[in-house]
Amino acid sequence: MNDTLKITFQQRETHREAAAERLRRAEAGEEGEAIEQDVRFILNFEEYEEIDRLMRTSNLELIQAIATEHPDSIRETAAIVDRDYSDVHRNLSELESLGVIEFENDGQGKRPILRRGASNVDVSIQFPQSADDSEAPEASA
């Protein structure tokens, strides 16, 4: 199973169409990886404000630290990124509210992990173009 957390922006319709196609293929009796998808590893944002919160340098550093270092606590996460505990706690809470990370209660503290235990993150931002938008704009004099 693919355990990559795929974060997308304004791709709701693309995901909906892909799901409909997988359903059609499954109903036709097809099997295998081509029709399987674990939706818990897709997180789609539709608003610029959400993607802005995600893409802050401070938040990206925390996501990278969690994905690569697997810290056991918020305090250890703060040490990894060399930042104040309260700032890191606030940023981790923001990432949790966005659905990017979650906390596992580990006795005394809370251990930050990627959503549903994913091991890595793939961020995709696409701006679809219609056929009319594909031509370069003309320069005005």
Short mmCIF file of C-alpha atoms in Angstrom, two decimals:
data_model
loop_
_atom_site.label_atom_id
_atom_site.label_comp_id
_atom_site.label_asym_id
_atom_site.label_seq_id
_atom_site.Cartn_x
_atom_site.Cartn_y
_atom_site.Cartn_z
CA MET A 1 0.00 0.00 0.00
CA ASN A 2 1.13 3.52 -0.79
CA ASP A 3 1.61 5.47 2.43
CA THR A 4 2.33 8.85 0.89
CA LEU A 5 0.14 11.70 2.09
CA LYS A 6 -0.82 13.46 -1.13
CA ILE A 7 -1.80 17.07 -0.57
CA THR A 8 -3.54 18.76 -3.48
CA PHE A 9 -5.02 22.16 -4.22
CA GLN A 10 -8.28 22.80 -6.05
CA GLN A 11 -8.40 19.27 -7.46
CA ARG A 12 -11.73 18.16 -5.98
CA GLU A 13 -13.27 17.49 -9.40
CA THR A 14 -10.19 15.56 -10.56
CA HIS A 15 -10.39 13.33 -7.46
CA ARG A 16 -14.13 12.85 -7.96
CA GLU A 17 -13.65 11.82 -11.60
CA ALA A 18 -10.83 9.42 -10.69
CA ALA A 19 -12.99 7.83 -7.98
CA ALA A 20 -15.88 7.40 -10.43
CA GLU A 21 -13.55 5.75 -12.93
CA ARG A 22 -12.17 3.37 -10.29
CA LEU A 23 -15.73 2.46 -9.29
CA ARG A 24 -16.68 1.84 -12.91
CA ARG A 25 -13.66 -0.42 -13.38
CA ALA A 26 -14.32 -2.29 -10.13
CA GLU A 27 -17.95 -2.86 -11.11
CA ALA A 28 -16.70 -4.24 -14.43
CA GLY A 29 -14.74 -6.85 -12.47
CA GLU A 30 -11.26 -5.36 -12.75
CA GLU A 31 -8.94 -5.84 -9.80
CA GLY A 32 -5.56 -4.64 -8.70
CA GLU A 33 -3.64 -1.54 -7.81
CA ALA A 34 -5.09 0.50 -10.68
CA ILE A 35 -8.49 0.65 -8.97
CA GLU A 36 -7.37 0.71 -5.35
CA GLN A 37 -6.83 3.93 -3.52
CA ASP A 38 -6.60 4.67 0.15
CA VAL A 39 -8.46 7.98 0.48
CA ARG A 40 -7.09 8.62 3.93
CA PHE A 41 -3.84 9.58 2.20
CA ILE A 42 -5.35 12.34 0.04
CA LEU A 43 -5.92 15.77 1.49
CA ASN A 44 -7.32 18.38 -0.89
CA PHE A 45 -7.51 22.08 -0.10
CA GLU A 46 -9.89 24.32 -2.01
CA GLU A 47 -9.14 27.71 -0.43
CA TYR A 48 -6.03 29.88 -0.85
CA GLU A 49 -6.08 30.62 2.88
CA GLU A 50 -5.65 26.92 3.69
CA ILE A 51 -2.76 26.44 1.27
CA ASP A 52 -1.18 29.65 2.58
CA ARG A 53 -1.25 28.27 6.13
CA LEU A 54 0.22 24.96 4.95
CA MET A 55 3.03 26.51 2.90
CA ARG A 56 4.47 28.74 5.61
CA THR A 57 8.15 28.02 6.04
CA SER A 58 7.67 27.30 9.74
CA ASN A 59 5.02 24.67 8.96
CA LEU A 60 6.96 23.08 6.11
CA GLU A 61 10.01 22.73 8.39
CA LEU A 62 7.83 20.92 10.94
CA ILE A 63 6.36 18.59 8.32
CA GLN A 64 9.86 17.76 7.12
CA ALA A 65 11.09 17.16 10.67
CA ILE A 66 8.17 14.83 11.41
CA ALA A 67 8.63 12.93 8.13
CA THR A 68 12.39 12.53 8.45
CA GLU A 69 13.18 12.54 12.16
CA HIS A 70 10.04 10.94 13.66
CA PRO A 71 10.17 12.95 16.91
CA ASP A 72 8.63 11.39 20.02
CA SER A 73 7.16 14.63 21.40
CA ILE A 74 6.41 18.27 20.71
CA ARG A 75 9.45 19.20 22.80
CA GLU A 76 11.71 16.98 20.68
CA THR A 77 10.18 18.46 17.53
CA ALA A 78 11.00 21.96 18.81
CA ALA A 79 14.59 20.88 19.46
CA ILE A 80 14.94 19.43 15.96
CA VAL A 81 13.86 22.69 14.29
CA ASP A 82 15.64 24.80 16.94
CA ARG A 83 12.55 26.82 17.82
CA ASP A 84 10.66 27.76 20.95
CA TYR A 85 8.30 25.09 22.30
CA SER A 86 5.24 27.36 22.38
CA ASP A 87 5.73 28.46 18.75
CA VAL A 88 6.14 24.85 17.63
CA HIS A 89 3.10 23.78 19.65
CA ARG A 90 1.02 26.53 17.99
CA ASN A 91 2.23 25.56 14.50
CA LEU A 92 1.63 21.85 15.13
CA SER A 93 -1.89 22.64 16.30
CA GLU A 94 -2.43 24.54 13.07
CA LEU A 95 -1.17 21.59 11.02
CA GLU A 96 -3.48 19.33 12.99
CA SER A 97 -6.46 21.59 12.25
CA LEU A 98 -5.56 21.40 8.55
CA GLY A 99 -5.53 17.61 8.75
CA VAL A 100 -1.85 17.23 7.82
CA ILE A 101 -0.68 15.81 11.13
CA GLU A 102 -2.24 14.19 14.15
CA PHE A 103 -1.02 13.45 17.64
CA GLU A 104 -0.55 10.08 19.26
CA ASN A 105 -0.82 10.14 23.03
CA ASP A 106 2.39 8.63 24.30
CA GLY A 107 1.95 8.50 28.07
CA GLN A 108 3.33 11.83 29.22
CA GLY A 109 3.31 13.72 25.92
CA LYS A 110 1.88 13.95 22.46
CA ARG A 111 3.82 12.56 19.52
CA PRO A 112 3.23 14.36 16.20
CA ILE A 113 2.82 12.06 13.18
CA LEU A 114 1.75 12.60 9.61
CA ARG A 115 -1.93 11.98 8.91
CA ARG A 116 -2.87 8.32 9.48
CA GLY A 117 0.79 7.38 9.89
CA ALA A 118 1.89 8.29 6.36
CA SER A 119 5.64 8.12 5.91
CA ASN A 120 6.11 10.93 3.38
CA VAL A 121 4.31 13.86 1.76
CA ASP A 122 3.68 14.82 -1.86
CA VAL A 123 2.30 18.33 -2.47
CA SER A 124 0.68 19.02 -5.84
CA ILE A 125 -0.53 22.45 -6.89
CA GLN A 126 -2.00 22.68 -10.36
CA PHE A 127 -3.86 25.46 -12.03
CA PRO A 128 -6.03 23.89 -14.75
CA GLN A 129 -6.29 25.79 -17.99
CA SER A 130 -9.19 25.68 -20.38
CA ALA A 131 -8.53 25.44 -24.10
CA ASP A 132 -9.16 29.20 -24.38
CA ASP A 133 -6.52 29.96 -21.73
CA SER A 134 -3.75 27.87 -23.31
CA GLU A 135 -2.64 30.59 -25.71
CA ALA A 136 -0.24 33.22 -24.50
CA PRO A 137 -1.88 36.58 -23.85
CA GLU A 138 -1.24 39.25 -26.44
CA ALA A 139 0.83 42.22 -25.43
CA SER A 140 -0.96 45.55 -25.49
CA ALA A 141 0.67 48.66 -26.85
#
